[in-house]
mmCIF file of C-alpha atoms in Angstrom:
data_model
loop_
_atom_site.group_PDB
_atom_site.id
_atom_site.type_symbol
_atom_site.label_atom_id
_atom_site.label_comp_id
_atom_site.label_asym_id
_atom_site.label_seq_id
_atom_site.Cartn_x
_atom_site.Cartn_y
_atom_site.Cartn_z
ATOM 1 C CA CYS A 1 -25.014 4.916 14.617
ATOM 2 C CA LEU A 2 -23.663 8.410 13.884
ATOM 3 C CA SER A 3 -20.394 9.841 14.948
ATOM 4 C CA ARG A 4 -19.609 13.418 14.735
ATOM 5 C CA GLY A 5 -16.857 15.809 15.773
ATOM 6 C CA LEU A 6 -13.266 15.187 16.312
ATOM 7 C CA GLY A 7 -13.560 11.414 16.232
ATOM 8 C CA ASP A 8 -13.521 7.995 17.822
ATOM 9 C CA VAL A 9 -10.313 6.684 19.324
ATOM 10 C CA TYR A 10 -9.252 3.192 19.915
ATOM 11 C CA LYS A 11 -5.837 2.735 21.525
ATOM 12 C CA ARG A 12 -3.830 0.012 23.182
ATOM 13 C CA GLN A 13 -6.102 -2.940 23.861
ATOM 14 C CA GLY A 14 -9.410 -1.372 22.677
ATOM 15 C CA GLN A 15 -11.794 -3.544 20.875
ATOM 16 C CA ALA A 16 -14.602 -2.469 18.617
ATOM 17 C CA SER A 17 -16.857 -3.913 15.703
ATOM 18 C CA LEU A 18 -18.338 -1.142 13.835
ATOM 19 C CA ASP A 19 -21.088 -2.109 11.602
ATOM 20 C CA HIS A 20 -23.393 0.461 9.773
ATOM 21 C CA VAL A 21 -21.609 3.357 11.649
ATOM 22 C CA LYS A 22 -21.662 6.905 9.906
ATOM 23 C CA PHE A 23 -18.741 9.161 10.532
ATOM 24 C CA GLU A 24 -19.349 12.856 9.633
ATOM 25 C CA TYR A 25 -17.843 16.255 10.013
ATOM 26 C CA GLY A 26 -14.577 15.042 11.851
ATOM 27 C CA GLY A 27 -10.898 14.195 11.447
ATOM 28 C CA LYS A 28 -9.952 17.773 12.019
ATOM 29 C CA ARG A 29 -6.832 16.399 13.742
ATOM 30 C CA ASP A 30 -4.744 15.669 10.635
ATOM 31 C CA ASN A 31 -2.555 12.961 12.366
ATOM 32 C CA GLU A 32 -5.635 11.137 13.827
ATOM 33 C CA GLY A 33 -8.712 11.409 11.711
ATOM 34 C CA VAL A 34 -12.272 10.924 12.553
ATOM 35 C CA LEU A 35 -11.519 7.367 13.454
ATOM 36 C CA PHE A 36 -8.103 6.750 15.076
ATOM 37 C CA VAL A 37 -6.702 3.284 15.948
ATOM 38 C CA ASP A 38 -3.305 2.462 17.208
ATOM 39 C CA GLY A 39 -1.371 0.245 19.720
ATOM 40 C CA THR A 40 -2.858 -3.300 19.838
ATOM 41 C CA ALA A 41 -6.366 -2.162 19.326
ATOM 42 C CA ASP A 42 -8.631 -4.740 17.540
ATOM 43 C CA VAL A 43 -11.108 -3.202 15.179
ATOM 44 C CA SER A 44 -13.396 -4.462 12.237
ATOM 45 C CA ILE A 45 -15.367 -2.081 10.134
ATOM 46 C CA ASP A 46 -18.327 -3.314 7.802
ATOM 47 C CA HIS A 47 -20.864 -1.146 5.795
ATOM 48 C CA ALA A 48 -19.722 1.987 7.437
ATOM 49 C CA SER A 49 -19.768 5.503 5.757
ATOM 50 C CA PHE A 50 -17.257 8.338 6.083
ATOM 51 C CA GLU A 51 -18.716 11.531 4.845
ATOM 52 C CA ASN A 52 -17.356 15.203 4.799
ATOM 53 C CA ASN A 53 -14.321 14.320 7.019
ATOM 54 C CA ALA A 54 -10.925 16.064 6.510
ATOM 55 C CA VAL A 55 -9.302 12.718 7.452
ATOM 56 C CA GLY A 56 -11.255 9.436 7.617
ATOM 57 C CA ALA A 57 -9.717 6.361 9.342
ATOM 58 C CA VAL A 58 -6.228 6.353 10.661
ATOM 59 C CA PHE A 59 -4.455 2.961 11.524
ATOM 60 C CA ARG A 60 -1.276 3.839 13.117
ATOM 61 C CA GLY A 61 1.340 1.081 14.018
ATOM 62 C CA ARG A 62 2.009 -2.505 12.934
ATOM 63 C CA GLU A 63 0.509 -4.155 15.923
ATOM 64 C CA VAL A 64 -3.061 -2.998 15.173
ATOM 65 C CA VAL A 65 -5.334 -5.965 14.718
ATOM 66 C CA LEU A 66 -7.533 -4.994 11.718
ATOM 67 C CA GLY A 67 -10.247 -7.395 11.301
ATOM 68 C CA GLY A 68 -11.212 -5.858 8.104
ATOM 69 C CA VAL A 69 -12.503 -2.707 6.406
ATOM 70 C CA LYS A 70 -15.045 -3.743 3.888
ATOM 71 C CA ASN A 71 -18.258 -2.734 2.138
ATOM 72 C CA SER A 72 -17.674 0.907 3.420
ATOM 73 C CA SER A 73 -18.005 4.128 1.525
ATOM 74 C CA PHE A 74 -15.911 7.291 1.632
ATOM 75 C CA SER A 75 -17.150 10.528 0.103
ATOM 76 C CA GLY A 76 -16.152 14.352 0.866
ATOM 77 C CA THR A 77 -13.085 12.914 2.574
ATOM 78 C CA PRO A 78 -9.967 13.902 0.904
ATOM 79 C CA VAL A 79 -7.645 11.447 2.932
ATOM 80 C CA ALA A 80 -9.923 8.317 3.210
ATOM 81 C CA VAL A 81 -7.411 6.175 5.055
ATOM 82 C CA ARG A 82 -3.896 6.439 6.468
ATOM 83 C CA ILE A 83 -2.501 2.990 7.416
ATOM 84 C CA ASP A 84 0.657 1.212 8.340
ATOM 85 C CA PRO A 85 1.730 -1.356 5.575
ATOM 86 C CA ALA A 86 1.965 -4.110 8.049
ATOM 87 C CA VAL A 87 -1.956 -3.979 8.173
ATOM 88 C CA MET A 88 -2.882 -2.665 4.738
ATOM 89 C CA SER A 89 -4.182 -6.363 3.987
ATOM 90 C CA GLY A 90 -7.018 -5.533 6.350
ATOM 91 C CA LEU A 91 -8.451 -2.990 3.884
ATOM 92 C CA GLY A 92 -10.724 -5.499 2.042
ATOM 93 C CA GLU A 93 -13.147 -5.651 -0.628
ATOM 94 C CA GLY A 94 -16.356 -3.859 -1.466
ATOM 95 C CA ASN A 95 -15.117 -0.178 -0.336
ATOM 96 C CA THR A 96 -16.034 2.624 -2.675
ATOM 97 C CA TYR A 97 -14.301 6.154 -2.836
ATOM 98 C CA ALA A 98 -15.478 9.550 -4.348
ATOM 99 C CA GLY A 99 -13.992 12.727 -5.095
ATOM 100 C CA ASP A 100 -10.366 11.748 -5.533
ATOM 101 C CA ALA A 101 -10.115 10.133 -2.094
ATOM 102 C CA ARG A 102 -6.585 9.171 -1.101
ATOM 103 C CA ILE A 103 -5.373 6.237 0.734
ATOM 104 C CA GLU A 104 -1.750 6.793 2.134
ATOM 105 C CA ILE A 105 0.412 3.828 3.124
ATOM 106 C CA ALA A 106 2.874 4.908 5.699
ATOM 107 C CA ARG A 107 6.706 4.124 5.509
ATOM 108 C CA GLY A 108 7.264 0.717 7.231
ATOM 109 C CA THR A 109 7.549 -3.126 6.697
ATOM 110 C CA VAL A 110 5.232 -5.852 5.559
ATOM 111 C CA ALA A 111 6.358 -8.760 7.871
ATOM 112 C CA LYS A 112 3.604 -11.199 7.437
ATOM 113 C CA ASP A 113 2.243 -12.848 4.183
ATOM 114 C CA ALA A 114 -0.330 -10.497 2.754
ATOM 115 C CA THR A 115 -2.542 -9.727 -0.197
ATOM 116 C CA TRP A 116 -3.490 -5.995 -0.854
ATOM 117 C CA ALA A 117 -7.003 -5.996 -2.355
ATOM 118 C CA LEU A 118 -7.850 -3.528 -5.103
ATOM 119 C CA GLN A 119 -9.500 -0.315 -3.816
ATOM 120 C CA PRO A 120 -11.390 1.026 -6.907
ATOM 121 C CA GLY A 121 -11.638 4.812 -7.028
ATOM 122 C CA ALA A 122 -9.148 5.679 -4.518
ATOM 123 C CA ARG A 123 -5.634 7.393 -5.260
ATOM 124 C CA VAL A 124 -3.398 4.865 -3.423
ATOM 125 C CA VAL A 125 -0.092 6.513 -2.318
ATOM 126 C CA ILE A 126 3.042 4.771 -1.045
ATOM 127 C CA ALA A 127 4.028 7.690 1.267
ATOM 128 C CA GLY A 128 7.421 6.500 2.372
ATOM 129 C CA ASP A 129 9.979 3.670 2.037
ATOM 130 C CA LEU A 130 8.280 0.287 1.951
ATOM 131 C CA GLN A 131 10.095 -2.968 2.995
ATOM 132 C CA ILE A 132 9.104 -6.602 2.605
ATOM 133 C CA SER A 133 10.641 -8.748 5.025
ATOM 134 C CA LYS A 134 9.756 -12.249 6.639
ATOM 135 C CA ALA A 135 6.775 -12.134 4.293
ATOM 136 C CA HIS A 136 5.449 -12.435 0.818
ATOM 137 C CA LEU A 137 3.242 -9.707 -0.605
ATOM 138 C CA LYS A 138 0.678 -10.317 -3.352
ATOM 139 C CA ILE A 139 -0.472 -7.492 -5.564
ATOM 140 C CA PRO A 140 -3.601 -8.200 -7.852
ATOM 141 C CA ALA A 141 -4.070 -7.159 -11.475
ATOM 142 C CA GLY A 142 -5.109 -3.563 -11.941
ATOM 143 C CA SER A 143 -3.554 -2.118 -8.818
ATOM 144 C CA VAL A 144 -2.027 1.165 -9.318
ATOM 145 C CA PHE A 145 0.326 2.897 -6.633
ATOM 146 C CA HIS A 146 1.445 6.483 -6.652
ATOM 147 C CA VAL A 147 4.821 6.633 -4.976
ATOM 148 C CA ALA A 148 6.027 9.815 -2.943
ATOM 149 C CA ASP A 149 9.277 11.546 -3.969
ATOM 150 C CA GLY A 150 12.447 9.652 -2.748
ATOM 151 C CA ALA A 151 10.556 6.522 -1.573
ATOM 152 C CA SER A 152 11.687 2.945 -2.657
ATOM 153 C CA ILE A 153 10.404 -0.571 -2.410
ATOM 154 C CA THR A 154 12.793 -3.057 -1.023
ATOM 155 C CA VAL A 155 12.490 -6.837 -0.813
ATOM 156 C CA GLY A 156 14.547 -9.335 1.230
ATOM 157 C CA TYR A 157 17.178 -6.915 2.636
ATOM 158 C CA TYR A 158 17.099 -8.036 6.266
ATOM 159 C CA ASP A 159 15.118 -11.416 5.981
ATOM 160 C CA VAL A 160 13.680 -13.497 3.325
ATOM 161 C CA GLY A 161 10.738 -11.842 1.522
ATOM 162 C CA GLY A 162 9.064 -11.946 -1.784
ATOM 163 C CA LEU A 163 6.993 -9.829 -4.086
ATOM 164 C CA SER A 164 4.204 -11.061 -6.604
ATOM 165 C CA LEU A 165 2.890 -8.353 -8.953
ATOM 166 C CA MET A 166 0.128 -10.299 -10.655
ATOM 167 C CA GLY A 167 -0.765 -8.104 -13.581
ATOM 168 C CA THR A 168 -2.425 -9.002 -16.846
ATOM 169 C CA ALA A 169 -1.918 -7.637 -20.279
ATOM 170 C CA GLU A 170 -5.358 -5.707 -19.904
ATOM 171 C CA LYS A 171 -4.912 -4.920 -16.254
ATOM 172 C CA PRO A 172 -1.177 -4.376 -15.511
ATOM 173 C CA VAL A 173 0.165 -3.337 -11.987
ATOM 174 C CA ARG A 174 1.481 0.118 -12.210
ATOM 175 C CA PHE A 175 3.731 2.168 -9.877
ATOM 176 C CA VAL A 176 4.055 5.751 -10.924
ATOM 177 C CA GLY A 177 5.532 8.884 -9.186
ATOM 178 C CA GLU A 178 3.261 11.065 -7.044
ATOM 179 C CA ARG A 179 5.295 13.641 -8.875
ATOM 180 C CA GLU A 180 5.349 13.102 -12.577
ATOM 181 C CA ALA A 181 8.988 13.580 -13.314
ATOM 182 C CA ALA A 182 11.840 11.205 -14.023
ATOM 183 C CA GLY A 183 13.561 9.927 -11.122
ATOM 184 C CA ALA A 184 10.841 11.272 -8.714
ATOM 185 C CA TRP A 185 10.961 8.101 -6.755
ATOM 186 C CA LYS A 186 13.740 5.495 -6.423
ATOM 187 C CA SER A 187 12.945 2.151 -7.484
ATOM 188 C CA ILE A 188 12.097 -1.654 -6.648
ATOM 189 C CA VAL A 189 15.206 -3.370 -5.347
ATOM 190 C CA LEU A 190 15.099 -7.182 -4.800
ATOM 191 C CA HIS A 191 17.971 -7.970 -2.383
ATOM 192 C CA ASP A 192 19.801 -11.270 -1.871
ATOM 193 C CA LYS A 193 17.142 -12.545 0.535
ATOM 194 C CA ALA A 194 14.349 -11.761 -2.159
ATOM 195 C CA LYS A 195 13.061 -15.222 -2.918
ATOM 196 C CA GLY A 196 10.056 -16.523 -5.223
ATOM 197 C CA ASN A 197 9.294 -13.205 -6.738
ATOM 198 C CA VAL A 198 7.186 -13.033 -9.770
ATOM 199 C CA LEU A 199 6.503 -9.809 -11.605
ATOM 200 C CA GLN A 200 4.221 -10.076 -14.587
ATOM 201 C CA HIS A 201 2.811 -7.252 -16.675
ATOM 202 C CA VAL A 202 4.164 -4.225 -14.669
ATOM 203 C CA GLU A 203 4.286 -0.676 -15.648
ATOM 204 C CA LEU A 204 6.636 1.738 -13.796
ATOM 205 C CA MET A 205 6.960 5.376 -14.377
ATOM 206 C CA HIS A 206 9.104 8.116 -13.046
ATOM 207 C CA ALA A 207 11.441 5.693 -11.248
ATOM 208 C CA GLY A 208 15.085 6.626 -10.731
ATOM 209 C CA GLY A 209 17.852 4.767 -9.107
ATOM 210 C CA LYS A 210 20.111 2.516 -11.258
ATOM 211 C CA ALA A 211 17.061 0.863 -12.828
ATOM 212 C CA GLY A 212 13.281 0.680 -12.393
ATOM 213 C CA LEU A 213 13.799 -2.801 -11.143
ATOM 214 C CA GLU A 214 17.201 -3.521 -9.597
ATOM 215 C CA VAL A 215 17.836 -7.188 -9.055
ATOM 216 C CA ARG A 216 20.920 -7.855 -6.518
ATOM 217 C CA LYS A 217 22.935 -11.120 -6.712
ATOM 218 C CA GLY A 218 21.309 -13.907 -4.768
ATOM 219 C CA ALA A 219 17.606 -12.910 -5.654
ATOM 220 C CA GLU A 220 15.335 -15.295 -7.213
ATOM 221 C CA GLY A 221 12.277 -15.186 -9.385
ATOM 222 C CA LYS A 222 11.194 -14.023 -12.760
ATOM 223 C CA VAL A 223 9.931 -11.099 -14.780
ATOM 224 C CA ASP A 224 7.469 -11.518 -17.610
ATOM 225 C CA GLY A 225 6.404 -8.231 -19.127
ATOM 226 C CA LEU A 226 7.852 -4.908 -17.643
ATOM 227 C CA SER A 227 8.233 -1.299 -18.815
ATOM 228 C CA CYS A 228 9.664 1.734 -17.443
ATOM 229 C CA GLU A 229 8.536 5.050 -18.844
ATOM 230 C CA SER A 230 9.868 8.486 -18.059
ATOM 231 C CA CYS A 231 12.463 6.875 -15.877
ATOM 232 C CA GLY A 232 15.912 8.018 -14.973
ATOM 233 C CA ALA A 233 17.531 4.857 -16.076
ATOM 234 C CA GLY A 234 16.749 1.623 -17.696
ATOM 235 C CA ALA A 235 14.089 -0.849 -16.997
ATOM 236 C CA VAL A 236 15.780 -3.814 -15.236
ATOM 237 C CA LEU A 237 19.315 -4.011 -13.976
ATOM 238 C CA THR A 238 20.227 -7.726 -12.982
ATOM 239 C CA ALA A 239 23.531 -8.606 -11.074
ATOM 240 C CA ASP A 240 25.744 -11.057 -12.833
ATOM 241 C CA GLY A 241 25.328 -14.611 -11.752
ATOM 242 C CA THR A 242 21.698 -13.978 -10.484
ATOM 243 C CA ALA A 243 19.226 -16.894 -11.014
ATOM 244 C CA PHE A 244 16.620 -14.468 -12.419
ATOM 245 C CA GLU A 245 14.518 -14.896 -15.379
ATOM 246 C CA THR A 246 13.556 -11.952 -17.552
ATOM 247 C CA ALA A 247 11.247 -11.819 -20.600
ATOM 248 C CA ASN A 248 9.431 -9.057 -22.449
ATOM 249 C CA VAL A 249 11.314 -6.219 -20.844
ATOM 250 C CA LYS A 250 11.275 -2.656 -22.544
#
């Protein structure tokens, strides 16, 4: 199946299973893309190809039901995916990206337990403030995120939330500035309702704020291996009386 032109639109309660579909020469509307999904639409994508589009797939809104985007290819499409963080876990495995394709994660909240799969070959950008609340977010080893100017990552501010960054010595989890300058983005902040956090083999670059990782009183968890290079302040700042373990911080 071949889709050309401005794009396919699935809104409100639309439902579609898109297998072996080719999207080509579309996405001229920057805010929609060649494939645009919003509202409570329910979409799954398998073995699709996005070729020579200005913008590929756009998943807007936290109520979208994303059954999965997997085994799909993106080439000649500078912005491969724009997606709300609430449905980022639907971006599955087996996708391939060519030509410095970007995945842009919009400002928003992760409110359900989620794991964000690796997207090899894509430049994954956190394009605005990211909150984790009522959920635990797990990031696998080897993940790299480019953080937009002024953006921050906050955990457990409104409700209980947690963050696991599961890097290894060979494949750390990295957060770097979209702009390579000290203090370009803010920091990771674990608030008082941040529980069960695990940060291991994490590399931060270009962070600002009071520290690359700021642990507020009441937060719980541990850090084993964290560095902050070209940052505006130190690597970790932990509030007095906080039950938080730190090791191998530099």
